[in-house]
Short mmCIF file of C-alpha atoms and ligand atoms in Angstrom, two decimals:
data_model
loop_
_atom_site.label_atom_id
_atom_site.label_comp_id
_atom_site.label_asym_id
_atom_site.label_seq_id
_atom_site.Cartn_x
_atom_site.Cartn_y
_atom_site.Cartn_z
CA UNK A 1 -3.98 -10.11 30.63
CA UNK A 2 -0.31 -10.05 29.73
CA UNK A 3 1.09 -10.05 26.28
CA UNK A 4 4.47 -11.38 25.26
CA UNK A 5 6.87 -8.48 24.88
CA UNK A 6 8.46 -9.88 21.77
CA UNK A 7 6.77 -11.45 18.82
CA UNK A 8 7.76 -12.38 15.35
CA UNK A 9 6.40 -11.53 11.96
CA UNK A 10 6.67 -13.51 8.76
CA UNK A 11 7.87 -11.66 5.72
CA UNK A 12 8.96 -12.64 2.25
CA UNK A 13 12.10 -11.24 0.70
CA UNK A 14 11.22 -10.91 -2.94
CA UNK A 15 13.93 -11.04 -5.55
CA UNK A 16 12.65 -9.86 -8.91
CA UNK A 17 14.13 -12.12 -11.57
CA UNK A 18 12.75 -10.32 -14.56
CA UNK A 19 10.33 -7.54 -15.32
CA UNK A 20 9.51 -7.36 -18.99
CA UNK A 21 6.91 -5.46 -20.90
CA UNK A 22 6.22 -6.96 -24.29
CA UNK A 23 3.94 -6.06 -27.14
CA UNK A 24 3.16 -2.75 -28.71
CA UNK A 25 -0.58 -2.34 -29.03
CA UNK A 26 -1.48 -4.79 -26.32
CA UNK A 27 1.16 -4.49 -23.65
CA UNK A 28 1.66 -7.34 -21.28
CA UNK A 29 3.86 -7.01 -18.26
CA UNK A 30 5.45 -10.21 -17.06
CA UNK A 31 7.20 -10.25 -13.73
CA UNK A 32 8.88 -13.28 -12.28
CA UNK A 33 10.29 -13.39 -8.79
CA UNK A 34 11.45 -15.67 -6.06
CA UNK A 35 10.20 -15.26 -2.51
CA UNK A 36 12.20 -16.36 0.50
CA UNK A 37 10.46 -16.56 3.84
CA UNK A 38 11.92 -14.96 6.92
CA UNK A 39 10.84 -14.68 10.51
CA UNK A 40 11.60 -11.22 11.86
CA UNK A 41 11.57 -10.46 15.56
CA UNK A 42 9.61 -7.40 16.57
CA UNK A 43 11.22 -4.93 18.97
CA UNK A 44 9.84 -4.55 22.51
CA UNK A 45 9.21 -0.87 21.83
CA UNK A 46 9.53 1.64 19.03
CA UNK A 47 11.10 0.44 15.84
CA UNK A 48 14.19 -1.46 14.92
CA UNK A 49 16.24 -1.93 11.81
CA UNK A 50 16.98 -5.46 10.71
CA UNK A 51 19.15 -6.73 7.94
CA UNK A 52 17.85 -9.47 5.70
CA UNK A 53 19.94 -11.27 3.17
CA UNK A 54 18.47 -12.23 -0.16
CA UNK A 55 19.38 -15.89 -0.67
CA UNK A 56 19.15 -15.52 -4.43
CA UNK A 57 21.85 -12.91 -4.88
CA UNK A 58 23.30 -12.36 -1.41
CA UNK A 59 22.21 -8.73 -1.35
CA UNK A 60 21.59 -7.36 2.11
CA UNK A 61 18.34 -5.48 2.54
CA UNK A 62 17.66 -3.08 5.33
CA UNK A 63 14.18 -3.25 6.81
CA UNK A 64 12.43 -1.47 9.62
CA UNK A 65 10.24 -3.40 12.03
CA UNK A 66 7.67 -1.87 14.35
CA UNK A 67 6.03 -3.21 17.47
CA UNK A 68 2.82 -5.16 17.23
CA UNK A 69 0.85 -2.39 18.98
CA UNK A 70 2.20 0.23 16.60
CA UNK A 71 1.49 -2.00 13.61
CA UNK A 72 -2.09 -2.55 14.71
CA UNK A 73 -2.55 1.21 15.20
CA UNK A 74 -1.18 2.06 11.74
CA UNK A 75 -3.29 -0.66 10.19
CA UNK A 76 -6.40 0.70 11.94
CA UNK A 77 -5.64 4.26 10.78
CA UNK A 78 -5.31 3.06 7.18
CA UNK A 79 -8.63 1.24 7.40
CA UNK A 80 -10.32 4.33 8.89
CA UNK A 81 -8.90 6.44 6.05
CA UNK A 82 -10.22 3.87 3.58
CA UNK A 83 -13.67 4.09 5.17
CA UNK A 84 -13.53 7.91 5.10
CA UNK A 85 -12.59 7.79 1.42
CA UNK A 86 -15.69 5.73 0.75
CA UNK A 87 -17.84 8.25 2.65
CA UNK A 88 -16.32 11.21 0.78
CA UNK A 89 -16.73 9.34 -2.51
CA UNK A 90 -20.43 8.73 -1.89
CA UNK A 91 -21.06 12.31 -0.73
CA UNK A 92 -19.09 13.84 -3.63
CA UNK A 93 -20.86 11.60 -6.12
CA UNK A 94 -24.29 12.47 -4.70
CA UNK A 95 -23.40 16.17 -4.80
CA UNK A 96 -22.04 16.01 -8.36
CA UNK A 97 -25.10 14.14 -9.61
CA UNK A 98 -27.37 16.61 -7.84
CA UNK A 99 -25.59 19.75 -9.11
CA UNK A 100 -24.76 18.39 -12.53
CA UNK A 101 -28.31 17.25 -13.17
CA UNK A 102 -29.84 20.62 -12.42
CA UNK A 103 -30.90 22.98 -15.16
CA UNK A 104 -29.23 26.25 -14.36
CA UNK A 105 -30.88 29.62 -14.90
CA UNK A 106 -29.46 31.71 -17.73
CA UNK A 107 -25.99 33.09 -17.04
CA UNK A 108 -25.42 31.13 -13.88
CA UNK A 109 -22.44 28.83 -13.73
CA UNK A 110 -22.01 25.74 -11.63
CA UNK A 111 -20.82 26.35 -8.08
CA UNK A 112 -17.09 26.27 -7.37
CA UNK A 113 -17.62 23.17 -5.29
CA UNK A 114 -18.62 21.22 -8.40
CA UNK A 115 -15.09 20.70 -9.83
CA UNK A 116 -13.90 19.95 -6.29
CA UNK A 117 -16.50 17.20 -5.99
CA UNK A 118 -15.47 15.74 -9.36
CA UNK A 119 -11.84 15.72 -8.26
CA UNK A 120 -12.80 14.12 -4.93
CA UNK A 121 -14.65 11.36 -6.76
CA UNK A 122 -11.54 10.45 -8.75
CA UNK A 123 -9.12 10.74 -5.85
CA UNK A 124 -11.19 8.72 -3.38
CA UNK A 125 -12.09 6.16 -6.03
CA UNK A 126 -8.39 5.42 -6.43
CA UNK A 127 -7.43 5.85 -2.78
CA UNK A 128 -10.10 3.77 -1.02
CA UNK A 129 -9.09 0.32 -2.35
CA UNK A 130 -5.40 1.13 -2.00
CA UNK A 131 -5.78 2.24 1.60
CA UNK A 132 -7.97 -0.75 2.38
CA UNK A 133 -5.46 -3.25 1.00
CA UNK A 134 -2.57 -1.47 2.69
CA UNK A 135 -4.44 -1.53 5.99
CA UNK A 136 -5.37 -5.19 5.65
CA UNK A 137 -1.84 -6.30 4.77
CA UNK A 138 0.24 -3.87 6.81
CA UNK A 139 2.59 -5.87 9.01
CA UNK A 140 4.86 -3.14 10.34
CA UNK A 141 7.81 -4.14 8.19
CA UNK A 142 9.02 -1.69 5.57
CA UNK A 143 12.06 -1.86 3.35
CA UNK A 144 14.44 1.02 4.03
CA UNK A 145 17.29 0.32 1.72
CA UNK A 146 18.48 -2.22 -0.79
CA UNK A 147 21.43 -2.33 -3.13
CA UNK A 148 20.83 -0.79 -6.51
CA UNK A 149 18.83 -1.46 -8.54
CA UNK A 150 16.46 -1.15 -5.66
CA UNK A 151 13.37 -2.23 -7.58
CA UNK A 152 14.86 -5.68 -7.93
CA UNK A 153 13.90 -6.39 -4.34
CA UNK A 154 10.91 -6.06 -2.13
CA UNK A 155 9.75 -7.14 1.29
CA UNK A 156 6.24 -8.48 1.20
CA UNK A 157 3.89 -9.30 4.04
CA UNK A 158 2.96 -12.93 4.56
CA UNK A 159 -0.46 -13.83 5.93
CA UNK A 160 -0.37 -16.30 8.66
ZN1 ZN B 1 18.28 -10.78 -4.53
#
């Protein structure tokens, strides 16, 4: 089975038009942007820098594109890490519930592993969904550089 050596990937160059946070007690963040679709050619091997021009403001953005094989591998690693986070979360939670629910004999403190398990619960709870989404949407294209202010631009994956 032979695979084509070059393939393309669809990305969106996102130009942030405005990013406002209004309200004092109930803060609402309103972001408006304009996406422009681009087809980026993947390199035959390794990684390659490509320059994309934002059609809204003519800014040139520098992006890095990886091969399809490399992209798939990174995506798979992220998904494995997400799965591991879920496993650690469940184990840490089970341990914390077990240790925390015990009545300790007089003068005995909780084992040192207890705060570690609590910390693990919080860390993995936040990391698992992030890693999962990153793994699902990773397309091998990352933004390297953009004219300041940098946060006015982004390169977003496009499903398709
Ligand atoms: Zn722009």
